[in-house]
Coordinates of C-alpha atoms and ligand atoms in Angstrom, one line a residue:
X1 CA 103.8 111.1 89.7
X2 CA 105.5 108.0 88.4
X3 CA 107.4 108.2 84.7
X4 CA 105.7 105.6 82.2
X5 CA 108.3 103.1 80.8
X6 CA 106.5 102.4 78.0
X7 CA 103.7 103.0 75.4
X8 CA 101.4 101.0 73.5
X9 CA 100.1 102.1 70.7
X10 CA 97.1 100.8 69.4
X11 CA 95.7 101.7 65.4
X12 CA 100.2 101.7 64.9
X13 CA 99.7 101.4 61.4
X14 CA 96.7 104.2 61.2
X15 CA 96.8 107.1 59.9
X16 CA 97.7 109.3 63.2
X17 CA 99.8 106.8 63.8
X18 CA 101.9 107.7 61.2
X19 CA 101.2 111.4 60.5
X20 CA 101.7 112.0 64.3
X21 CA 102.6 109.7 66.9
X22 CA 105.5 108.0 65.2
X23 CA 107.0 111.5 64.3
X24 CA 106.3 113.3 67.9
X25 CA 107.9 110.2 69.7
X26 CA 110.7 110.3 67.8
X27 CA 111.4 113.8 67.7
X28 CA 111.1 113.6 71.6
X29 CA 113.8 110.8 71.6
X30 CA 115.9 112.8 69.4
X31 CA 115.5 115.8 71.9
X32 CA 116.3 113.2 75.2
X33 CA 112.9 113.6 76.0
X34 CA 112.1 109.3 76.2
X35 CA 113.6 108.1 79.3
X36 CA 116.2 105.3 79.1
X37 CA 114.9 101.7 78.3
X38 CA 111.5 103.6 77.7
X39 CA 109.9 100.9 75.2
X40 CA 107.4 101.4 72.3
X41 CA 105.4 98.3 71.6
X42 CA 103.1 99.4 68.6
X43 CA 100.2 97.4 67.7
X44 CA 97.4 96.4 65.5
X45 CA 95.0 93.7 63.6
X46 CA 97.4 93.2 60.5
X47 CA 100.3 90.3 61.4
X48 CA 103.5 91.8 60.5
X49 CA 106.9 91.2 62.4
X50 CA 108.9 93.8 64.3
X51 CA 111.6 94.1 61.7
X52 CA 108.8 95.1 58.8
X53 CA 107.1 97.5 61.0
X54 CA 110.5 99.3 61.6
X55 CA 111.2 99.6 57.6
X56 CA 107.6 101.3 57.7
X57 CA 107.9 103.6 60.3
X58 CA 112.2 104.4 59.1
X59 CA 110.6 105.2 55.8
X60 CA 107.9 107.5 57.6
X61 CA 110.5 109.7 59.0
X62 CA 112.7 109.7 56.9
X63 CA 109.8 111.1 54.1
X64 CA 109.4 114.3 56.3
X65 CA 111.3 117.5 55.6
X66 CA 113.3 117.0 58.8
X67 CA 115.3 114.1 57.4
X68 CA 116.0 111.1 59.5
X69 CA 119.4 111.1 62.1
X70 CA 121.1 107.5 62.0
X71 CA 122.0 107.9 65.2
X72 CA 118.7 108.6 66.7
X73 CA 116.9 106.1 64.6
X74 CA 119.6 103.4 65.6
X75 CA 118.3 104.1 69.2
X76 CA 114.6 104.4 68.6
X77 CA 114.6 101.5 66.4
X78 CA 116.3 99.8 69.1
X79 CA 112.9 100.7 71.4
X80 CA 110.2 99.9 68.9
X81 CA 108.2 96.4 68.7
X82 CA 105.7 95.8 66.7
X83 CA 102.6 92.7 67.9
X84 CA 99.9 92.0 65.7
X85 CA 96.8 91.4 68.1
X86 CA 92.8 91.9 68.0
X87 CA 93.7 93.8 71.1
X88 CA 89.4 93.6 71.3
X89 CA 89.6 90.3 73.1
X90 CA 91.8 89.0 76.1
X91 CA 93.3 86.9 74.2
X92 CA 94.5 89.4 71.6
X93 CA 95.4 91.9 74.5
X94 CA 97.4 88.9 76.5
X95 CA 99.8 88.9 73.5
X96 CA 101.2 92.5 74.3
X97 CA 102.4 90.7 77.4
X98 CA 105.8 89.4 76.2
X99 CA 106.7 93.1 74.8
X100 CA 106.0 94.6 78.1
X101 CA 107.9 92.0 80.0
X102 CA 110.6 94.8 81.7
X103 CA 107.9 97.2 81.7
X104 CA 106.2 97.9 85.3
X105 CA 104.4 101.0 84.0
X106 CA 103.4 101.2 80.7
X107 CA 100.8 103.8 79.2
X108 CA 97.7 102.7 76.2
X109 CA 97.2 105.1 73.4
X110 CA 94.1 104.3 71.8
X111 CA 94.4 105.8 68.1
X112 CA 91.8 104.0 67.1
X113 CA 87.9 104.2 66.5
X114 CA 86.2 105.7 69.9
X115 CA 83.3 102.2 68.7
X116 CA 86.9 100.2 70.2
X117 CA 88.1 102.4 73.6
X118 CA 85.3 100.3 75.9
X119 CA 86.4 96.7 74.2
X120 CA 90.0 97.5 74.6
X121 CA 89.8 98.6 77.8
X122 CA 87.8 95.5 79.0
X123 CA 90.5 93.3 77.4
X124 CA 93.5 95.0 79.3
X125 CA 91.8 94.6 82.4
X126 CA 90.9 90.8 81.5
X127 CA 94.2 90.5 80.6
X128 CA 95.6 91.6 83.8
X129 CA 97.5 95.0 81.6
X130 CA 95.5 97.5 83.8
X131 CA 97.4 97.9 86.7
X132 CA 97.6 100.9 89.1
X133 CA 100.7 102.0 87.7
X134 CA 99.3 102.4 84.2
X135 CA 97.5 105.2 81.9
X136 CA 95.3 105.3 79.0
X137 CA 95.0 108.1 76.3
X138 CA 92.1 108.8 74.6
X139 CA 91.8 110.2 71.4
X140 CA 88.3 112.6 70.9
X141 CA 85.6 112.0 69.6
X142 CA 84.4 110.8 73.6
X143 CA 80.5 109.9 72.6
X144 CA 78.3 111.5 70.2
X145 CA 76.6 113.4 72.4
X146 CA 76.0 113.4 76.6
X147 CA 74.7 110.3 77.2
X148 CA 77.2 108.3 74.7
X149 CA 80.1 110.6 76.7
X150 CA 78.8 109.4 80.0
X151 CA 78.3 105.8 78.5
X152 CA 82.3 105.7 77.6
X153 CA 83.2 107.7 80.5
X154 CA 81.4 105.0 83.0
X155 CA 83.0 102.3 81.1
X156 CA 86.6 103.6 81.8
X157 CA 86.4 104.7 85.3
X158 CA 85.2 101.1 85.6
X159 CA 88.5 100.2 84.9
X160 CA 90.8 103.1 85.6
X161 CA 91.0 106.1 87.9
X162 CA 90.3 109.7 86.6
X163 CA 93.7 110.7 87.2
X164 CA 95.1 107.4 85.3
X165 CA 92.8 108.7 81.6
X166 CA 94.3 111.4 79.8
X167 CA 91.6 112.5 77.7
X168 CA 93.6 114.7 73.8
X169 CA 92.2 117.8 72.8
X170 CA 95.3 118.0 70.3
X171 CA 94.7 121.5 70.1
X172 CA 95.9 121.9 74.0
X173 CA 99.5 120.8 72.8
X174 CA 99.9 123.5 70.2
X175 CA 102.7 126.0 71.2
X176 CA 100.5 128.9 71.0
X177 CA 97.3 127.7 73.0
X178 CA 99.7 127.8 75.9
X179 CA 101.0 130.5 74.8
X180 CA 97.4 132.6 75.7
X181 CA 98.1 131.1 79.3
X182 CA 101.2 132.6 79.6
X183 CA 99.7 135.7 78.3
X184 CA 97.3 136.4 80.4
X185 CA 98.5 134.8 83.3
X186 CA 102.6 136.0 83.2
X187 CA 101.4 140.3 82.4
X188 CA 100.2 142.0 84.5
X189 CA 98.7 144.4 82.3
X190 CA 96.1 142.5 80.4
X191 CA 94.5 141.0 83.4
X192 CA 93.0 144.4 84.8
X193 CA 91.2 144.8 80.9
X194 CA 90.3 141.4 80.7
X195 CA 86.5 142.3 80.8
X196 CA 83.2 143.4 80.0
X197 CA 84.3 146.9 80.9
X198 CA 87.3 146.5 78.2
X199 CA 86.2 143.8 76.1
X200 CA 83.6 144.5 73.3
X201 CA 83.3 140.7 71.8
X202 CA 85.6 138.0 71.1
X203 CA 85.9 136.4 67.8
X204 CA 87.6 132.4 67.6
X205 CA 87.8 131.3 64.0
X206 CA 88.9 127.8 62.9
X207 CA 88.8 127.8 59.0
X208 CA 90.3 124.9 57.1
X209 CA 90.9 124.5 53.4
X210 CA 90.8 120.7 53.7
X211 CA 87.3 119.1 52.3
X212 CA 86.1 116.1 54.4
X213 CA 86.8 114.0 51.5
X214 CA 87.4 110.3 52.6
X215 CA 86.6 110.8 56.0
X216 CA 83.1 111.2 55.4
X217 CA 81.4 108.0 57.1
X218 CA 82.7 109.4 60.4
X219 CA 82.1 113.0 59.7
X220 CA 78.5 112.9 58.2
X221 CA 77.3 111.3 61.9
X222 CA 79.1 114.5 63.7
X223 CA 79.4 117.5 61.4
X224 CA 81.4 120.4 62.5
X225 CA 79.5 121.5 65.6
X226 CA 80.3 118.0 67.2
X227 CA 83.7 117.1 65.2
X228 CA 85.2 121.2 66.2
X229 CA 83.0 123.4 68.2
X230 CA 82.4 120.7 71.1
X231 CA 86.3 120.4 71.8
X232 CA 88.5 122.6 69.8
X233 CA 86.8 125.4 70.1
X234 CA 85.1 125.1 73.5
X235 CA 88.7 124.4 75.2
X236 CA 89.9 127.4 73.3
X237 CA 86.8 129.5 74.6
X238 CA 87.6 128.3 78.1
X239 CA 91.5 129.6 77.7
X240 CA 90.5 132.8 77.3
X241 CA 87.1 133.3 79.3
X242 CA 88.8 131.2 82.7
X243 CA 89.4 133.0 86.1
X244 CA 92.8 133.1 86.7
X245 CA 93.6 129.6 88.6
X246 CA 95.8 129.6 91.8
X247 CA 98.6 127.6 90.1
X248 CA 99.2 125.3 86.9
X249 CA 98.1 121.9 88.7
X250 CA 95.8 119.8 86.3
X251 CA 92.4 120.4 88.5
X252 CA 93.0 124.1 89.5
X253 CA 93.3 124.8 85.8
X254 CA 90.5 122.5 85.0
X255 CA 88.7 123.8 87.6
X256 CA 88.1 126.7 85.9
X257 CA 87.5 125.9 82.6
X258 CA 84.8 123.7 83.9
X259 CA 83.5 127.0 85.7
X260 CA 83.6 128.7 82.2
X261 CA 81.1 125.7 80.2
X262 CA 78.9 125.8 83.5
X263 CA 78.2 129.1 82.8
X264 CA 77.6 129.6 78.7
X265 CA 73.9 130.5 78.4
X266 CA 71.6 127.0 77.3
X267 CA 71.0 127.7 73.4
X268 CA 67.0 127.9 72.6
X269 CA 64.9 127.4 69.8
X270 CA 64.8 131.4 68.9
X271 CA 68.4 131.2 69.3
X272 CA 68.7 129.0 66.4
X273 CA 67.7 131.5 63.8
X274 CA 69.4 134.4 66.0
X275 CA 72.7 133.2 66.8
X276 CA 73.4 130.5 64.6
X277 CA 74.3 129.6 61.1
X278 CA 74.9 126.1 59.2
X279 CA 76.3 125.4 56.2
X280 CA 77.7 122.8 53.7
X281 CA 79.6 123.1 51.1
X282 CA 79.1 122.9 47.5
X283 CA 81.5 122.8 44.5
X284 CA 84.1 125.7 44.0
X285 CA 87.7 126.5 44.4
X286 CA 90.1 126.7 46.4
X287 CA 93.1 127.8 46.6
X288 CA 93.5 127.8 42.5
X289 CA 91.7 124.4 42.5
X290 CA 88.5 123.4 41.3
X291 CA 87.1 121.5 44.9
X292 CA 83.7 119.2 44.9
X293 CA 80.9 119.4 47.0
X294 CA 80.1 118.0 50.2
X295 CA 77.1 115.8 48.8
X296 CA 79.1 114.5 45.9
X297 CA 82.0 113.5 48.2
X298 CA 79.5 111.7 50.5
X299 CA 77.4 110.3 47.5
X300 CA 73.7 111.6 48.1
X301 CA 72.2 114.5 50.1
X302 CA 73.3 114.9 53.9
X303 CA 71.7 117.5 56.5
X304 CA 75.3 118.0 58.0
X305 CA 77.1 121.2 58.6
X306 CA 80.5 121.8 57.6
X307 CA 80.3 124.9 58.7
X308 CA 78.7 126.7 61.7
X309 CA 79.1 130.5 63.1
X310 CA 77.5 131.1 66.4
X311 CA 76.9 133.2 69.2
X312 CA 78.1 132.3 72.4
X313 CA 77.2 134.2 75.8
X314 CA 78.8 133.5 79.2
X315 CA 76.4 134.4 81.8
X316 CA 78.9 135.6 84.9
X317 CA 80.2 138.8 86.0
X318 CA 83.4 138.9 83.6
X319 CA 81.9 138.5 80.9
X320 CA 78.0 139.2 81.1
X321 CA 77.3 141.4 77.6
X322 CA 80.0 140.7 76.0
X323 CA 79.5 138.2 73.0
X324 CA 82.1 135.1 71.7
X325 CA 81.6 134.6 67.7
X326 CA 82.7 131.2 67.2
X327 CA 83.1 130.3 63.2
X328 CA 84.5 127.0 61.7
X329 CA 84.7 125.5 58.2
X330 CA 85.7 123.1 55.6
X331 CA 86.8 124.4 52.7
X332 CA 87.0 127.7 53.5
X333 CA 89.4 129.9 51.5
X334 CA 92.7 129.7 53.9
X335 CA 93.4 127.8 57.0
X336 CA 93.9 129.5 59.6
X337 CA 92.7 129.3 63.5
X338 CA 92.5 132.6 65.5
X339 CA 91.3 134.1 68.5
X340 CA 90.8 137.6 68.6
X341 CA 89.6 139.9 71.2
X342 CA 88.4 143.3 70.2
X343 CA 88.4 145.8 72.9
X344 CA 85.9 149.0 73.5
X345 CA 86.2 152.3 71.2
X346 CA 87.8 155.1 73.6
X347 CA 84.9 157.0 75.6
X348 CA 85.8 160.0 73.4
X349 CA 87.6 161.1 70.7
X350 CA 90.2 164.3 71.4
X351 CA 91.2 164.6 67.8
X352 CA 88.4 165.7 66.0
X353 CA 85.9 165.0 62.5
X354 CA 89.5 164.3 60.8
X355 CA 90.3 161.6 62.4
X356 CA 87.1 160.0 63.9
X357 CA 87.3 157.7 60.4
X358 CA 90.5 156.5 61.5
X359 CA 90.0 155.4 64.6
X360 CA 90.0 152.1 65.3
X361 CA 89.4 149.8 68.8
X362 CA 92.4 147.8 70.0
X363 CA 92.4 144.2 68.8
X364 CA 94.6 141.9 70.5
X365 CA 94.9 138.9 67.8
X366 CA 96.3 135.5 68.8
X367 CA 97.1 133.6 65.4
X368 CA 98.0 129.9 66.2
X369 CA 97.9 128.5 62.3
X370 CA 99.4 128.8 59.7
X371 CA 101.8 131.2 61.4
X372 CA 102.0 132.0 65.6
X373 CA 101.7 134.6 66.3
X374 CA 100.7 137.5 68.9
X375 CA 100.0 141.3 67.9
X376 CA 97.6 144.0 69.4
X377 CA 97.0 146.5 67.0
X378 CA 97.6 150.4 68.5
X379 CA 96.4 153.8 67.3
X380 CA 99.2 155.6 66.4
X381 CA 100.4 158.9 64.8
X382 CA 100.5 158.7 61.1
X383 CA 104.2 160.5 60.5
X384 CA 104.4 163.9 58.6
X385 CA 102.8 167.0 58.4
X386 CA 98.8 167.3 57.7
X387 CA 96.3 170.2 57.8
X388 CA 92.8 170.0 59.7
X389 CA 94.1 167.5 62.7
X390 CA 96.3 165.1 63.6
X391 CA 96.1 161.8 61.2
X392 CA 95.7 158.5 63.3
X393 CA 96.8 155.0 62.2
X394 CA 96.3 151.9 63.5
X395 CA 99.4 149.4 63.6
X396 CA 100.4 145.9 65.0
X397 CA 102.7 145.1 67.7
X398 CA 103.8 142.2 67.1
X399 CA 105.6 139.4 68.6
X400 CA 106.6 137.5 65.7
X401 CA 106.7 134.5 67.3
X402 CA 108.2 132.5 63.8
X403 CA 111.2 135.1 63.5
X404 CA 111.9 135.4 67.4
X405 CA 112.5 132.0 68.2
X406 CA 113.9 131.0 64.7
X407 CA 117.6 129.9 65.4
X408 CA 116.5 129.1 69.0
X409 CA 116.2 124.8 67.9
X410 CA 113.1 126.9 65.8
X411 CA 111.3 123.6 64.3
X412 CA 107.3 123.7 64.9
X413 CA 106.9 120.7 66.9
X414 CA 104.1 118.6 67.1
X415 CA 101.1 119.2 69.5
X416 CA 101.5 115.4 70.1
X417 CA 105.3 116.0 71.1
X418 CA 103.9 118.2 74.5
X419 CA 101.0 115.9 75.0
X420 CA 103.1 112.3 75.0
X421 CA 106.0 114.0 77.2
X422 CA 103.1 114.9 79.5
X423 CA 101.6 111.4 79.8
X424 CA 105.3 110.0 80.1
X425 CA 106.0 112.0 82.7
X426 CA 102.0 111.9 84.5
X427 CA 101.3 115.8 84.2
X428 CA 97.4 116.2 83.2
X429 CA 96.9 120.2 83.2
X430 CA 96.7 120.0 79.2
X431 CA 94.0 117.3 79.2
X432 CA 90.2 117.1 79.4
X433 CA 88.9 116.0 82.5
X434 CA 85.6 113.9 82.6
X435 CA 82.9 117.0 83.8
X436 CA 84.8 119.0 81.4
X437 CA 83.8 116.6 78.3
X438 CA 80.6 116.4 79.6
X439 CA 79.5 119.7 80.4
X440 CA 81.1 120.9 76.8
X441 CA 78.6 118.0 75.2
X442 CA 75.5 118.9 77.7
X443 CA 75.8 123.0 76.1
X444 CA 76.4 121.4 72.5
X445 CA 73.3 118.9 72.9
X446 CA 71.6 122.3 73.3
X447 CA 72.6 124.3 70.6
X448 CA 71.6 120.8 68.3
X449 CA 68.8 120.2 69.9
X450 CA 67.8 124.1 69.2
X451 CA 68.8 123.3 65.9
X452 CA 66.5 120.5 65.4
X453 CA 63.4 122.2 67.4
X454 CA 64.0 125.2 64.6
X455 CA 64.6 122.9 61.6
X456 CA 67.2 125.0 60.7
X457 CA 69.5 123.3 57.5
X458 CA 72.5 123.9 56.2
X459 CA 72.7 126.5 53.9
X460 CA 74.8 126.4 50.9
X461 CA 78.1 128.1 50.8
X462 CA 80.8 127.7 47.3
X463 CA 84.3 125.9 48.7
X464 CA 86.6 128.6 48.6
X465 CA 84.1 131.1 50.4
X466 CA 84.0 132.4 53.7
X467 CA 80.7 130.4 54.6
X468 CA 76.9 131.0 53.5
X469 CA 76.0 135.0 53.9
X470 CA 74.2 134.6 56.8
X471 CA 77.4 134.1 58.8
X472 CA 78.0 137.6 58.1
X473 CA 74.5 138.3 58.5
X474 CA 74.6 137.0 62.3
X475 CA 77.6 138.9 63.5
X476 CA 76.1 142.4 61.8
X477 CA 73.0 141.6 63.6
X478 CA 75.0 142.7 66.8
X479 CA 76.6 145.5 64.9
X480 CA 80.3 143.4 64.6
X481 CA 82.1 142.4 61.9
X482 CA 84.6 139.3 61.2
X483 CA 87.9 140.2 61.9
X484 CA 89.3 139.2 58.3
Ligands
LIG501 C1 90.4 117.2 64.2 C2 89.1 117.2 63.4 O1 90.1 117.1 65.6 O2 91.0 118.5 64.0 C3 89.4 117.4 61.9 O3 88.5 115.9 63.5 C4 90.2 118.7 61.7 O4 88.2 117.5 61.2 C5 91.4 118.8 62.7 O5 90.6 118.8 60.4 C6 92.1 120.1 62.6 O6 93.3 120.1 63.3 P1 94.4 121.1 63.0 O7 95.5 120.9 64.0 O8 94.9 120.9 61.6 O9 93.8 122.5 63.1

């Protein structure tokens, strides 16, 4: 795979833009990561020279906590260009042209509304920008649904090859969700447990504290089953349910996360009710502050869920009977995004009535926000003396990741910072491949369409709460509790 010489970034002045992609490139260029002469041409609608667009983005960096080096922003200043184009049209796309003149392989990042990836493709291709050496990066949300996915999927492999489209789930960058790779896949030990013989349920929890606020036009069409549980969630699903692949090439690990969506049983209609909850916020508070409700940030009533706990099943040998709790809000009362896999009770306890109280079944949890970390928690001896049996206690071993690797060039990177070196350098393991988008939106269709069959609503939860009583409701149902 040939390195990319450049990128182009389109929506430069947006949001992500700014909060991620700026920041993530530089950091790689501070790090050596950007090959030499490796150009950044950033561009938008507004009309704005190249000198004003570096003032914007020196002032970005230097407002994070990291500080700005002179010497690193003398040479990445040195790469960046900015061209103001309606990158929509031919005409608009032909302007990038003179920016890109050294560059024989240059790679698109769309940051920009999905409504724009088919038009912006079309115009590099009119404008004679989509070559065989080049890439495009997709941001999700890829369609609304199946047959929107397909539509945008059709659309670019018009235009490009699969293996040209790297397709961000940003959550596939973050330290961590690599981190379960190497965890299951660099032991030996947890492989052998790593099933329905072992495994009681798994638990994947994605709470946010964050209200949708501003970003409601986009989010009332999706909600959080579309906007989290479609990609997010299903890619971190697939990380832990996959067979182990052969080796870490982009299609033998996407292989067999494809395997994994093939196989998560259709949702139905009784299934709704069952093995689902909705919910919406309404005023509360969190985190000390009073927070409003969903409606009043979108302005009149909405049917969408910012919120939604379900059951999933995986119908294959692994994992046949062993239930996957998926939960994810807004404005719940901390963030934080886990995966947790609780294993079986032991068979039988030796240590008598005393102690039965204090037993408690393994848990291997896998924190990835706020803090990474790893720890399985172990039965152990409670130290000391005590009458009528030995006392049991369960405790965490944990890896710490924060402490151990503090001092070690310990800043949190990015997710982007993984992802861009990937596309720089061609390497698509940690992106989503077209059947893998699809089949994740053909199992979500059915859990929506179960939805609407059931007329099941959103229920009200306060912000600040851990979602409307029934979540708790629908994980007792199967004798479980959240692992809070
Ligand atoms: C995005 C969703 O994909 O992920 C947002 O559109 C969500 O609604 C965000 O807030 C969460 O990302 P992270 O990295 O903060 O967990």
């Amino acid at each position: 795979m040939h390195q990319a010489d450049a990128i182009v970034l389109f929506g430069a002045t947006g949001d992500l833009a700014r909060r991620m992609l700026l920041p993530s490139l530089y950091f790689l260029d501070a790090d050596g990561f950007l090959p030499d002469g490796f150009r950044i041409v950033a561009t938008a609608r507004a009309e704005m020279t190249t000198e004003a667009f570096r003032a914007q983005a020196e002032k970005i960096l230097a407002d994070r906590p990291e500080g700005l080096d002179p010497q690193v922003w003398a040479r990445f200043s040195d790469r960046l260009a900015y061209v103001g184009a309606d990158a929509t049209t031919a005409e608009g796309a032909a302007l990038l042209r003179p920016a890109l003149e050294s560059c024989g392989a240059p790679f698109f990042f769309l940051a920009v509304s999905p409504s724009l990836f088919e038009k912006i493709c079309v115009a590099l291709a009119d404008a004679g920008l989509a070559t065989d050496q080049t890439r495009i990066v997709l941001e999700k949300p890829i369609g609304r649904d199946l047959e929107t996915s397909r539509h945008i999927n059709a659309a670019l492999g018009a235009i490009f090859d699969e293996d040209q489209i790297f397709r961000i789930d940003h959550y596939l960058g973050k330290e961590t969700v690599q981190n379960l790779i190497a965890l299951r896949f660099a032991n030996a030990f947890f492989e052998p447990l790593w099933n329905n013989l072992t495994i009681d349920h798994v638990q994947i929890t994605v709470a946010e504290t964050e209200g949708v606020g501003a970003r409601w036009p986009y989010y009332d069409e999706y909600g959080a089953l579309r906007d989290m549980l479609q990609n997010h969630m299903l890619q971190l699903l697939c990380l832990v349910a996959m067979e182990p692949p052969a080796d870490m090439e982009p299609d033998s690990v996407r292989n067999e996360k494809v395997k994994v969506l093939r196989s998560l049983r259709r949702f139905t209609r009784v299934d709704a009710g069952d093995k689902s909850v909705r919910g919406q916020y309404t005023p509360g508070v969190v985190a000390g502050a009073a927070a409003d409700g969903y409606e009043s940030e979108r302005g009149q009533k909405s049917g969408t869920e910012t919120f939604v706990a379900l059951r999933a099943d995986i119908d294959n040998w692994r994992w046949a009977g062993v239930p996957f709790f998926l939960r994810t809000g807004k404005r719940m009362p901390e963030k934080r995004t886990s995966v947790s896999i609780q294993f079986k009770p032991v068979p039988h306890s030796i240590f008598g009535q005393a102690s039965i109280h204090d037993m408690t079944p393994n848990r291997l949890v896998i924190d990835l926000q706020p803090d990474e970390d790893i720890s399985l928690t172990l039965m152990n001896k409670a130290p000391g003396l005590s009458s009528g049996g030995m006392r049991l206690q369960s405790l965490p071993l944990s890896l710490s990741l924060l402490s151990t690797y503090e001092g070690a060039g310990g800043r949190r990177r990015i997710a982007y910072e993984r992802l861009l070196l990937d596309v720089i350098q061609g390497d698509a393991t940690l992106f989503v491949r077209r059947d893998e988008v699809e089949e994740a939106w053909r199992w979500v269709d059915g859990v929506a369409d179960a939805w609407a069959e059931a007329r099941l609503e959103p229920k009200p939860y306060a912000a600040g709460s851990w979602g409307p009583s029934g979540a708790f409701a629908l994980i007792e149902r199967f004798g479980k509790a959240w692992s809070d």
